[in-house]
Short mmCIF file of C-alpha atoms in Angstrom, two decimals:
data_model
loop_
_atom_site.label_atom_id
_atom_site.label_comp_id
_atom_site.label_asym_id
_atom_site.label_seq_id
_atom_site.Cartn_x
_atom_site.Cartn_y
_atom_site.Cartn_z
CA MET A 113 -14.24 -4.38 42.07
CA SER A 114 -16.91 -7.03 42.85
CA SER A 115 -16.48 -10.66 41.92
CA VAL A 116 -19.27 -10.29 39.41
CA ASP A 117 -17.55 -7.29 37.74
CA ALA A 118 -14.25 -9.15 37.69
CA LYS A 119 -15.85 -12.19 36.11
CA SER A 120 -17.58 -10.05 33.50
CA GLU A 121 -14.35 -8.24 32.68
CA LYS A 122 -12.50 -11.52 32.38
CA SER A 123 -15.11 -13.03 30.04
CA GLY A 124 -15.17 -9.83 28.03
CA GLY A 125 -11.39 -9.91 27.73
CA ILE A 126 -11.50 -13.49 26.46
CA ARG A 127 -14.14 -12.55 23.87
CA VAL A 128 -12.14 -9.56 22.75
CA GLY A 129 -9.04 -11.69 22.38
CA VAL A 130 -10.88 -14.26 20.29
CA GLN A 131 -12.37 -11.45 18.17
CA LYS A 132 -8.90 -10.08 17.47
CA PHE A 133 -7.66 -13.54 16.59
CA GLY A 134 -10.61 -14.10 14.29
CA ARG A 135 -9.99 -10.76 12.55
CA PHE A 136 -6.35 -11.68 12.03
CA LEU A 137 -7.33 -15.02 10.46
CA SER A 138 -9.98 -13.42 8.26
CA GLY A 139 -7.49 -10.75 7.22
CA MET A 140 -5.38 -13.54 5.67
CA VAL A 141 -8.27 -15.42 4.04
CA MET A 142 -10.86 -12.83 3.00
CA PRO A 143 -8.67 -10.88 0.55
CA ASN A 144 -8.02 -14.15 -1.26
CA MET A 145 -11.59 -15.42 -1.39
CA GLY A 146 -11.66 -14.74 -5.15
CA ALA A 147 -8.97 -17.37 -5.59
CA PHE A 148 -10.91 -19.83 -3.44
CA ILE A 149 -14.03 -19.25 -5.51
CA ALA A 150 -12.06 -19.62 -8.76
CA TRP A 151 -10.75 -22.96 -7.54
CA GLY A 152 -14.24 -23.97 -6.49
CA LEU A 153 -15.78 -23.09 -9.83
CA ILE A 154 -13.06 -24.89 -11.78
CA THR A 155 -13.58 -27.93 -9.55
CA ALA A 156 -17.36 -27.87 -9.96
CA LEU A 157 -17.17 -27.52 -13.73
CA PHE A 158 -14.30 -29.69 -14.90
CA ILE A 159 -13.60 -32.61 -12.55
CA PRO A 160 -14.93 -36.03 -13.74
CA LYS A 161 -18.18 -35.52 -11.71
CA GLY A 162 -18.52 -31.86 -12.71
CA TRP A 163 -20.93 -30.06 -14.97
CA PHE A 164 -18.60 -30.16 -18.00
CA PRO A 165 -15.87 -32.76 -17.38
CA ASN A 166 -12.59 -31.80 -19.03
CA ALA A 167 -9.35 -33.63 -18.21
CA ASP A 168 -7.11 -30.73 -19.39
CA PHE A 169 -8.88 -28.04 -17.37
CA ALA A 170 -9.13 -30.32 -14.37
CA LEU A 171 -5.33 -30.33 -14.15
CA LEU A 172 -5.61 -26.88 -12.51
CA VAL A 173 -7.43 -28.23 -9.49
CA ASP A 174 -4.61 -29.81 -7.50
CA PRO A 175 -1.92 -27.15 -8.11
CA MET A 176 -4.34 -24.38 -7.12
CA ILE A 177 -5.35 -25.97 -3.83
CA LYS A 178 -1.87 -27.25 -2.93
CA TYR A 179 0.29 -24.29 -3.98
CA LEU A 180 -1.65 -21.20 -5.03
CA LEU A 181 -4.11 -20.86 -2.16
CA PRO A 182 -1.68 -21.53 0.67
CA LEU A 183 0.97 -19.24 -0.85
CA LEU A 184 -1.57 -16.44 -1.16
CA ILE A 185 -2.58 -16.90 2.50
CA GLY A 186 1.05 -16.98 3.61
CA TYR A 187 1.96 -13.88 1.60
CA THR A 188 -1.06 -11.97 2.85
CA GLY A 189 -0.37 -12.93 6.44
CA GLY A 190 3.22 -11.76 6.04
CA THR A 191 2.19 -8.39 4.62
CA MET A 192 -0.13 -7.87 7.60
CA VAL A 193 2.86 -8.20 9.93
CA HIS A 194 5.67 -6.48 7.97
CA GLY A 195 4.47 -5.17 4.62
CA GLN A 196 5.65 -6.53 1.30
CA ARG A 197 9.02 -7.63 2.73
CA GLY A 198 7.22 -9.68 5.33
CA GLY A 199 4.94 -11.11 2.68
CA VAL A 200 7.88 -12.35 0.61
CA VAL A 201 9.58 -14.07 3.55
CA GLY A 202 6.22 -15.39 4.74
CA ALA A 203 5.61 -16.94 1.30
CA ILE A 204 9.10 -18.48 1.28
CA MET A 205 8.44 -20.09 4.65
CA THR A 206 5.00 -21.22 3.47
CA ILE A 207 6.47 -23.18 0.55
CA GLY A 208 8.45 -25.20 3.10
CA VAL A 209 5.20 -26.05 4.93
CA ILE A 210 3.59 -27.05 1.59
CA VAL A 211 6.39 -29.36 0.52
CA GLY A 212 6.56 -30.89 3.99
CA SER A 213 2.98 -32.15 3.83
CA ASP A 214 0.70 -34.19 1.60
CA ILE A 215 -2.45 -32.17 2.34
CA PRO A 216 -3.42 -28.55 1.53
CA MET A 217 -1.58 -26.39 4.04
CA PHE A 218 -4.08 -23.64 4.85
CA LEU A 219 -3.50 -23.89 8.61
CA GLY A 220 0.25 -24.16 8.01
CA ALA A 221 0.18 -21.04 5.83
CA MET A 222 -1.68 -19.13 8.58
CA ILE A 223 1.24 -19.98 10.88
CA ALA A 224 4.20 -19.71 8.50
CA GLY A 225 3.19 -16.45 6.80
CA PRO A 226 2.96 -14.27 9.92
CA LEU A 227 5.84 -16.10 11.65
CA GLY A 228 8.23 -15.60 8.76
CA ALA A 229 7.30 -11.92 8.58
CA TRP A 230 7.80 -11.52 12.32
CA VAL A 231 11.30 -12.98 12.10
CA ILE A 232 12.40 -10.65 9.28
CA LYS A 233 10.78 -7.74 11.10
CA LYS A 234 12.86 -8.45 14.20
CA PHE A 235 15.98 -8.69 12.01
CA ASP A 236 15.23 -5.37 10.30
CA LYS A 237 14.72 -3.69 13.64
CA ALA A 238 18.02 -5.10 14.95
CA VAL A 239 20.08 -3.74 12.02
CA GLU A 240 18.17 -0.47 11.66
CA GLY A 241 20.63 2.41 11.37
CA LYS A 242 23.64 0.07 11.35
CA ILE A 243 23.99 -0.56 7.59
CA LYS A 244 26.59 1.45 5.78
CA SER A 245 25.37 3.73 3.00
CA GLY A 246 25.25 2.01 -0.37
CA PHE A 247 24.85 -1.47 1.09
CA GLU A 248 21.14 -1.22 1.95
CA MET A 249 19.85 -3.13 -1.08
CA LEU A 250 22.51 -5.83 -0.75
CA VAL A 251 21.68 -6.42 2.93
CA ASN A 252 17.92 -6.26 2.38
CA ASN A 253 17.87 -8.76 -0.49
CA PHE A 254 20.31 -11.26 0.98
CA SER A 255 18.88 -11.09 4.49
CA ALA A 256 15.40 -11.89 3.14
CA GLY A 257 16.78 -14.68 0.97
CA ILE A 258 18.95 -16.25 3.67
CA ILE A 259 16.41 -15.94 6.51
CA GLY A 260 13.56 -17.08 4.24
CA GLY A 261 15.53 -20.06 3.05
CA ILE A 262 16.40 -21.17 6.59
CA LEU A 263 12.79 -20.73 7.66
CA ALA A 264 11.60 -22.79 4.69
CA LEU A 265 13.86 -25.66 5.73
CA LEU A 266 12.64 -25.49 9.31
CA ALA A 267 9.03 -25.32 8.16
CA LEU A 268 9.50 -28.35 5.90
CA LYS A 269 10.80 -30.50 8.75
CA GLY A 270 8.82 -28.96 11.61
CA ILE A 271 5.65 -27.00 10.88
CA GLY A 272 4.48 -29.06 7.91
CA PRO A 273 4.34 -32.45 9.68
CA PHE A 274 3.01 -30.82 12.89
CA VAL A 275 0.12 -29.05 11.14
CA GLU A 276 -0.61 -32.19 9.08
CA ALA A 277 -1.00 -34.13 12.30
CA ILE A 278 -3.31 -31.48 13.77
CA SER A 279 -5.35 -31.35 10.54
CA LYS A 280 -5.79 -35.13 10.63
CA VAL A 281 -7.00 -34.96 14.25
CA LEU A 282 -9.47 -32.19 13.46
CA SER A 283 -10.68 -33.97 10.32
CA ALA A 284 -11.10 -37.20 12.28
CA GLY A 285 -13.13 -35.29 14.92
CA VAL A 286 -15.37 -33.77 12.26
CA GLU A 287 -15.80 -37.17 10.60
CA THR A 288 -16.73 -38.70 13.95
CA LEU A 289 -19.35 -36.06 14.52
CA MET A 290 -20.78 -36.60 11.02
CA ASN A 291 -20.84 -40.35 11.37
CA ALA A 292 -22.57 -40.05 14.75
CA GLY A 293 -25.05 -37.56 13.34
CA LEU A 294 -23.93 -34.91 15.86
CA LEU A 295 -22.56 -32.30 13.47
CA PRO A 296 -25.74 -30.16 13.67
CA LEU A 297 -25.05 -29.60 17.35
CA VAL A 298 -22.00 -27.51 16.36
CA ASN A 299 -24.49 -24.77 15.41
CA LEU A 300 -25.32 -24.38 19.09
CA ILE A 301 -21.88 -22.79 19.29
CA ILE A 302 -21.67 -21.18 15.89
CA GLU A 303 -24.88 -19.12 16.01
CA PRO A 304 -24.12 -17.35 19.32
CA GLY A 305 -20.52 -16.97 18.14
CA LYS A 306 -21.66 -15.14 15.01
CA VAL A 307 -23.57 -12.54 17.02
CA LEU A 308 -20.49 -12.07 19.24
CA PHE A 309 -18.36 -11.62 16.11
CA LEU A 310 -16.42 -14.82 16.63
CA ASN A 311 -17.54 -16.15 13.22
CA ASN A 312 -14.25 -15.42 11.51
CA ALA A 313 -12.26 -17.47 14.04
CA ILE A 314 -14.69 -20.38 13.62
CA ASN A 315 -15.21 -20.19 9.86
CA HIS A 316 -11.83 -19.17 8.41
CA GLY A 317 -9.73 -20.66 11.19
CA ILE A 318 -11.30 -24.12 11.36
CA LEU A 319 -14.15 -24.87 8.95
CA THR A 320 -12.70 -23.52 5.68
CA PRO A 321 -9.32 -25.32 5.89
CA ILE A 322 -10.87 -28.67 6.85
CA GLY A 323 -13.74 -28.19 4.39
CA THR A 324 -11.36 -27.42 1.53
CA ASP A 325 -9.42 -30.61 2.19
CA GLN A 326 -12.69 -32.51 2.32
CA ALA A 327 -13.84 -30.91 -0.94
CA ARG A 328 -10.64 -31.97 -2.65
CA GLU A 329 -11.32 -35.60 -1.85
CA LEU A 330 -15.12 -35.67 -2.16
CA GLY A 331 -15.87 -32.80 -4.53
CA GLN A 332 -17.89 -30.95 -1.89
CA SER A 333 -18.12 -30.30 1.85
CA VAL A 334 -21.00 -29.55 4.19
CA LEU A 335 -18.58 -27.68 6.48
CA PHE A 336 -18.73 -24.68 4.15
CA MET A 337 -22.45 -24.38 5.03
CA LEU A 338 -22.35 -24.47 8.86
CA GLU A 339 -21.56 -20.84 9.52
CA SER A 340 -22.56 -19.27 6.22
CA ASN A 341 -26.15 -20.62 5.94
CA PRO A 342 -28.33 -17.54 5.36
CA GLY A 343 -31.45 -19.41 6.54
CA PRO A 344 -31.38 -18.69 10.30
CA GLY A 345 -30.92 -14.92 9.83
CA LEU A 346 -33.58 -14.84 7.09
CA GLY A 347 -36.11 -16.46 9.41
CA ILE A 348 -35.49 -13.95 12.21
CA LEU A 349 -35.78 -10.97 9.85
CA LEU A 350 -39.01 -12.32 8.37
CA ALA A 351 -40.43 -12.74 11.86
CA TYR A 352 -39.73 -9.06 12.50
CA CYS A 353 -41.44 -8.22 9.17
CA PHE A 354 -44.68 -9.81 10.45
CA PHE A 355 -44.52 -9.51 14.22
CA GLY A 356 -42.04 -6.76 15.00
CA ARG A 357 -42.93 -3.18 15.91
CA GLY A 358 -41.75 0.31 15.12
CA SER A 359 -38.47 0.90 13.31
CA ALA A 360 -37.49 -2.75 13.70
CA LYS A 361 -40.48 -3.87 11.68
CA SER A 362 -40.18 -1.15 9.02
CA SER A 363 -36.49 -1.75 8.47
CA ALA A 364 -36.64 -5.57 8.41
CA PRO A 365 -37.70 -5.99 4.73
CA GLY A 366 -34.69 -4.03 3.53
CA ALA A 367 -32.48 -6.06 5.84
CA VAL A 368 -33.89 -9.26 4.32
CA ILE A 369 -32.61 -8.26 0.88
CA ILE A 370 -29.18 -7.20 2.17
CA HIS A 371 -28.79 -10.39 4.20
CA PHE A 372 -30.21 -13.04 1.88
CA PHE A 373 -29.04 -11.74 -1.49
CA GLY A 374 -26.10 -9.55 -0.44
CA GLY A 375 -24.75 -12.07 2.06
CA ILE A 376 -24.10 -9.39 4.76
CA HIS A 377 -25.06 -11.37 7.87
CA GLU A 378 -24.09 -8.55 10.21
CA ILE A 379 -27.32 -6.83 9.23
CA TYR A 380 -29.43 -9.12 11.42
CA PHE A 381 -27.20 -9.10 14.51
CA PRO A 382 -28.79 -5.88 15.96
CA TYR A 383 -32.25 -7.52 15.71
CA ILE A 384 -31.00 -10.32 17.99
CA LEU A 385 -29.20 -7.98 20.34
CA MET A 386 -32.43 -6.01 20.65
CA ARG A 387 -34.14 -9.19 21.89
CA PRO A 388 -31.31 -11.55 23.03
CA ILE A 389 -33.70 -14.44 23.52
CA LEU A 390 -33.97 -14.64 19.74
CA ILE A 391 -30.57 -16.34 19.75
CA LEU A 392 -32.64 -19.49 20.44
CA ALA A 393 -34.30 -19.02 17.04
CA ALA A 394 -30.92 -18.73 15.31
CA MET A 395 -29.65 -21.82 17.09
CA ALA A 396 -32.76 -23.84 16.23
CA GLY A 397 -32.59 -22.77 12.61
CA GLY A 398 -28.87 -23.53 12.39
CA VAL A 399 -29.28 -27.03 13.82
CA ALA A 400 -32.28 -27.81 11.60
CA GLY A 401 -30.50 -26.51 8.50
CA THR A 402 -27.31 -28.48 9.06
CA LEU A 403 -29.34 -31.63 9.82
CA THR A 404 -31.16 -31.19 6.51
CA PHE A 405 -27.89 -30.67 4.67
CA MET A 406 -26.60 -33.94 6.09
CA LEU A 407 -29.74 -35.93 5.38
CA THR A 408 -29.84 -34.76 1.77
CA GLY A 409 -26.11 -35.08 1.19
CA ALA A 410 -25.69 -31.38 0.45
CA GLY A 411 -22.38 -29.58 0.23
CA LEU A 412 -20.56 -26.76 -1.54
CA VAL A 413 -17.39 -27.01 -3.60
CA SER A 414 -15.75 -24.02 -1.90
CA ALA A 415 -16.30 -21.50 0.87
CA PRO A 416 -19.02 -18.97 -0.09
CA SER A 417 -18.10 -15.39 0.60
CA PRO A 418 -20.26 -13.54 1.32
CA GLY A 419 -22.85 -16.00 2.66
CA SER A 420 -25.44 -15.13 0.01
CA ILE A 421 -27.95 -17.41 -1.67
CA ILE A 422 -26.32 -16.29 -4.94
CA ALA A 423 -22.91 -17.52 -3.79
CA TYR A 424 -24.53 -20.76 -2.58
CA SER A 425 -26.09 -21.31 -6.03
CA LEU A 426 -22.82 -20.74 -7.86
CA LEU A 427 -20.82 -23.12 -5.62
CA THR A 428 -23.34 -25.95 -5.46
CA PRO A 429 -22.12 -29.07 -7.30
CA LYS A 430 -24.10 -30.77 -10.04
CA GLY A 431 -27.10 -32.58 -8.57
CA GLY A 432 -26.86 -30.81 -5.23
CA TYR A 433 -29.41 -28.03 -5.56
CA PHE A 434 -32.27 -29.80 -3.83
CA GLY A 435 -30.26 -30.46 -0.68
CA MET A 436 -28.80 -26.93 -0.63
CA LEU A 437 -32.17 -25.22 -1.07
CA ALA A 438 -33.86 -27.58 1.36
CA GLY A 439 -31.30 -26.85 4.09
CA VAL A 440 -31.59 -23.08 3.67
CA ALA A 441 -35.39 -23.24 3.56
CA VAL A 442 -35.73 -25.51 6.61
CA ALA A 443 -33.34 -23.28 8.58
CA ALA A 444 -35.36 -20.19 7.62
CA ILE A 445 -38.71 -21.83 8.46
CA ILE A 446 -37.61 -23.15 11.87
CA SER A 447 -35.97 -19.89 12.90
CA PHE A 448 -39.02 -17.95 11.66
CA LEU A 449 -41.41 -20.08 13.71
CA VAL A 450 -39.35 -19.84 16.91
CA ALA A 451 -38.70 -16.16 16.50
CA SER A 452 -42.36 -15.48 15.76
CA VAL A 453 -43.44 -17.22 18.98
CA LEU A 454 -40.83 -15.30 21.00
CA LEU A 455 -41.82 -11.97 19.48
CA LYS A 456 -45.56 -12.55 19.93
CA THR A 457 -45.30 -13.80 23.52
CA GLY A 458 -42.62 -11.39 24.72
CA LYS A 459 -43.10 -7.77 25.62
CA GLN A 460 -42.21 -5.33 22.82
CA LYS A 461 -42.11 -1.56 22.95
CA ASP A 462 -44.13 0.36 20.37
CA ASP A 463 -40.84 1.48 18.87
CA GLU A 464 -38.06 -1.07 19.22
CA ASP A 465 -34.77 0.69 19.84
CA LEU A 466 -32.92 -0.63 16.79
CA ASP A 467 -30.40 2.21 16.83
CA SER A 468 -29.46 1.39 20.40
CA ALA A 469 -28.98 -2.28 19.47
CA SER A 470 -26.91 -1.31 16.47
CA ASN A 471 -24.68 0.82 18.66
CA ARG A 472 -24.24 -2.07 21.11
CA MET A 473 -23.35 -4.29 18.20
CA LYS A 474 -20.71 -1.85 16.90
CA ASP A 475 -19.24 -1.40 20.37
CA MET A 476 -18.97 -5.18 20.74
CA LYS A 477 -17.34 -5.47 17.30
CA ASN A 478 -14.99 -2.59 17.99
CA GLN A 479 -13.79 -4.27 21.18
CA GLY A 480 -12.00 -6.76 18.97
CA LYS A 481 -10.14 -3.90 17.31
CA THR A 482 -9.26 -1.54 20.14
CA GLY A 483 -9.97 -3.30 23.42
CA ASN A 484 -12.87 -2.68 25.84
CA LEU A 485 -14.91 0.41 25.09
CA THR A 486 -17.45 2.29 27.19
CA VAL A 487 -18.96 4.90 24.92
CA ASP A 488 -22.12 6.90 25.43
CA LYS A 489 -23.94 8.82 22.70
CA ASP A 490 -22.68 12.24 23.70
CA ASN A 491 -19.06 11.10 23.73
CA ARG A 492 -19.53 9.41 20.35
CA GLU A 493 -20.87 12.60 18.79
CA ALA A 494 -18.16 14.74 20.34
CA ASP A 495 -15.41 12.38 19.25
CA ARG A 496 -16.79 12.23 15.74
CA ALA A 497 -16.87 16.02 15.54
CA ALA A 498 -13.28 16.16 16.82
CA ASP A 499 -12.15 13.62 14.22
CA ILE A 500 -13.76 15.54 11.40
CA ALA A 501 -12.33 18.84 12.63
CA SER A 502 -8.83 17.37 12.93
CA SER A 503 -8.84 16.06 9.35
CA ALA A 504 -7.94 18.50 6.58
CA VAL A 505 -10.99 19.30 4.44
CA LYS A 506 -10.34 19.03 0.72
CA THR A 507 -12.09 20.96 -2.00
CA ASP A 508 -11.16 19.14 -5.21
CA ILE A 509 -12.72 15.73 -4.70
CA ASN A 510 -12.30 13.01 -7.32
CA LYS A 511 -12.26 9.73 -5.34
CA ILE A 512 -14.02 8.65 -2.15
CA VAL A 513 -12.95 5.38 -0.55
CA PHE A 514 -14.87 3.40 2.09
CA SER A 515 -12.55 1.17 4.09
CA CYS A 516 -12.97 -1.61 6.67
CA ASP A 517 -10.83 -4.53 7.88
CA ALA A 518 -11.28 -6.80 4.85
CA GLY A 519 -12.63 -4.23 2.34
CA MET A 520 -15.86 -6.24 1.93
CA GLY A 521 -19.19 -6.40 3.64
CA SER A 522 -19.98 -3.19 5.54
CA SER A 523 -17.64 -0.92 3.56
CA ALA A 524 -19.09 -2.28 0.30
CA MET A 525 -22.59 -1.54 1.52
CA GLY A 526 -21.61 1.97 2.62
CA ALA A 527 -20.02 2.69 -0.76
CA SER A 528 -23.14 1.46 -2.56
CA ILE A 529 -25.46 3.62 -0.44
CA LEU A 530 -23.37 6.77 -0.91
CA ARG A 531 -22.98 6.08 -4.64
CA LYS A 532 -26.79 5.98 -5.04
CA LYS A 533 -27.25 9.19 -3.05
CA MET A 534 -24.64 10.96 -5.10
CA LYS A 535 -26.13 9.73 -8.39
CA ALA A 536 -29.56 10.99 -7.32
CA ALA A 537 -28.03 14.35 -6.48
CA GLY A 538 -26.14 14.57 -9.78
CA VAL A 539 -22.69 14.43 -8.17
CA ASP A 540 -20.04 12.75 -10.37
CA VAL A 541 -17.36 11.44 -7.98
CA ALA A 542 -15.85 7.92 -7.93
CA VAL A 543 -16.80 5.89 -4.81
CA THR A 544 -15.03 2.63 -4.07
CA ASN A 545 -14.32 0.32 -1.12
CA THR A 546 -11.08 -1.35 0.00
CA ALA A 547 -9.36 -2.96 2.93
CA ILE A 548 -7.55 -0.60 5.29
CA SER A 549 -4.17 -1.84 4.12
CA GLU A 550 -5.06 -1.18 0.47
CA ILE A 551 -6.36 2.38 0.55
CA PRO A 552 -5.11 4.01 -2.69
CA GLN A 553 -2.83 6.99 -2.35
CA ASP A 554 -4.97 9.03 -4.72
CA ALA A 555 -8.00 8.83 -2.41
CA ASP A 556 -9.27 12.31 -1.60
CA ILE A 557 -11.72 11.23 1.12
CA VAL A 558 -11.50 8.05 3.24
CA ILE A 559 -14.57 7.01 5.20
CA THR A 560 -14.10 4.53 8.03
CA GLN A 561 -15.68 3.49 11.29
CA LYS A 562 -14.38 5.60 14.11
CA THR A 563 -12.12 2.92 15.62
CA LEU A 564 -10.36 2.37 12.29
CA THR A 565 -9.71 6.03 11.43
CA ASP A 566 -6.27 6.22 13.04
CA ARG A 567 -5.13 3.17 11.06
CA ALA A 568 -6.51 4.66 7.87
CA LYS A 569 -4.61 7.90 8.47
CA THR A 570 -1.33 6.03 8.63
CA VAL A 571 -2.03 4.41 5.25
CA ALA A 572 -3.37 7.51 3.51
CA PRO A 573 -2.03 10.51 5.46
CA ASN A 574 -2.79 13.01 2.66
CA ALA A 575 -6.49 12.18 2.41
CA GLU A 576 -9.38 13.75 4.26
CA HIS A 577 -10.74 11.28 6.79
CA ILE A 578 -14.36 11.03 7.91
CA SER A 579 -15.33 8.82 10.85
CA ILE A 580 -18.81 7.31 11.07
CA ASP A 581 -20.59 4.91 13.41
CA ASN A 582 -22.77 2.97 10.96
CA PHE A 583 -21.96 2.27 7.31
CA LEU A 584 -25.60 1.47 6.58
CA LYS A 585 -27.16 4.64 7.99
CA SER A 586 -25.16 7.78 8.67
CA PRO A 587 -26.07 11.51 8.60
CA GLU A 588 -22.57 12.19 7.26
CA TYR A 589 -23.67 10.84 3.85
CA GLU A 590 -26.25 13.59 3.36
CA ALA A 591 -23.85 16.24 4.61
CA LEU A 592 -21.13 15.06 2.25
CA VAL A 593 -23.46 14.95 -0.74
CA GLU A 594 -24.67 18.51 -0.03
CA ARG A 595 -21.11 19.69 0.29
CA LEU A 596 -20.05 18.12 -3.01
CA LYS A 597 -23.12 19.59 -4.74
CA SER A 598 -22.16 23.08 -3.61
CA ASP A 599 -18.51 22.56 -4.70
CA SER A 600 -19.47 21.37 -8.18
#
């Protein structure tokens, strides 16, 4: 292996590792975003500076951010490691972290939840097959209680103060950047990171915890807007609408709607991968947008998920709409101008290979789930056919479930697309979307990306499983609709 190949493999391995870490973090936070948004809305409405100040309702703000949100994160992280039993022990350990600190313990919960679950998992494995019949419930309940209690005590004296110290250092670093006017430069890292699918590690691992603590004190935080700003992606897609060619140009208007109003930022990543130099447009738009947010004093009361202009509008505090809209608009304009110049001056084929870019994007994303992949089109088609053939085909179909890591974003879009196709064809079958870990047992058909199918089969072994490459455009949709039409 040459030194160049070795260096490439090493950098790819680092990126894959960070992707996996980011997915693990997002797996703890994303399922609980509804609770974050609920807290944000209550804060925006009822605190003294809110839209409708109410002292009684405002009493919910502190308990939710100090206890509810960290406990949900800790429990979710525990279930990811060792199911419900791991979630319970993870939550017990998390309460120790909460009590041992004076600040919201989101980072602490991300440590305590999975760690507590890992400890009880090791215990369960050690005693597996050694418990006498009739004593299983006694051992299970008391082991979880005793181990959880001990871990809570250790977390109170150890993890809580440690994470609080780290949080203060990170907060001080962010404050220093803001005071020096350098915070916009962070987008030089965030925008390339998004296209490389490192956004979850950046957003949910760093920005959301610090931003939430900042919002508790100030009522809002600009940190919620650094990664989620829809402006840079909007500008790039609009540039393709005017100056792109072929399928890239024709598909860009639909992508604008999905990205800007639906908040699915992944939709514009293939357009950048098709012309990698366009990352400069995203970086320029991100820097300009964040600078505008800072100059206008903009901020959100909670983390928007997804990063849609609708979510931005709902989470903007009273009096903050000008700054929010200005930052999004400036980011879109700057990225549009830069992308337009790059598209007009660069060489474009008559038919930009958007499908090829989409496949590269999915392969990059999948590396964070299964390791390095080298997949050509023929192998992909053959593997898909083998997956379909190996999954039992059902005839009485009542529920179809789309599933991805978090149960949002791409799976939601896929479910919406199939639902519309089935409605147009007169097929009456329920179509929903969930996270992999929450696939209902009454699902008749489960649709996942190829790299997630094996995981889905372990959760719903009795369902028919269909593997696809692209939730947004797949020939399997038409085939499934025709099949259901013939069965009805």
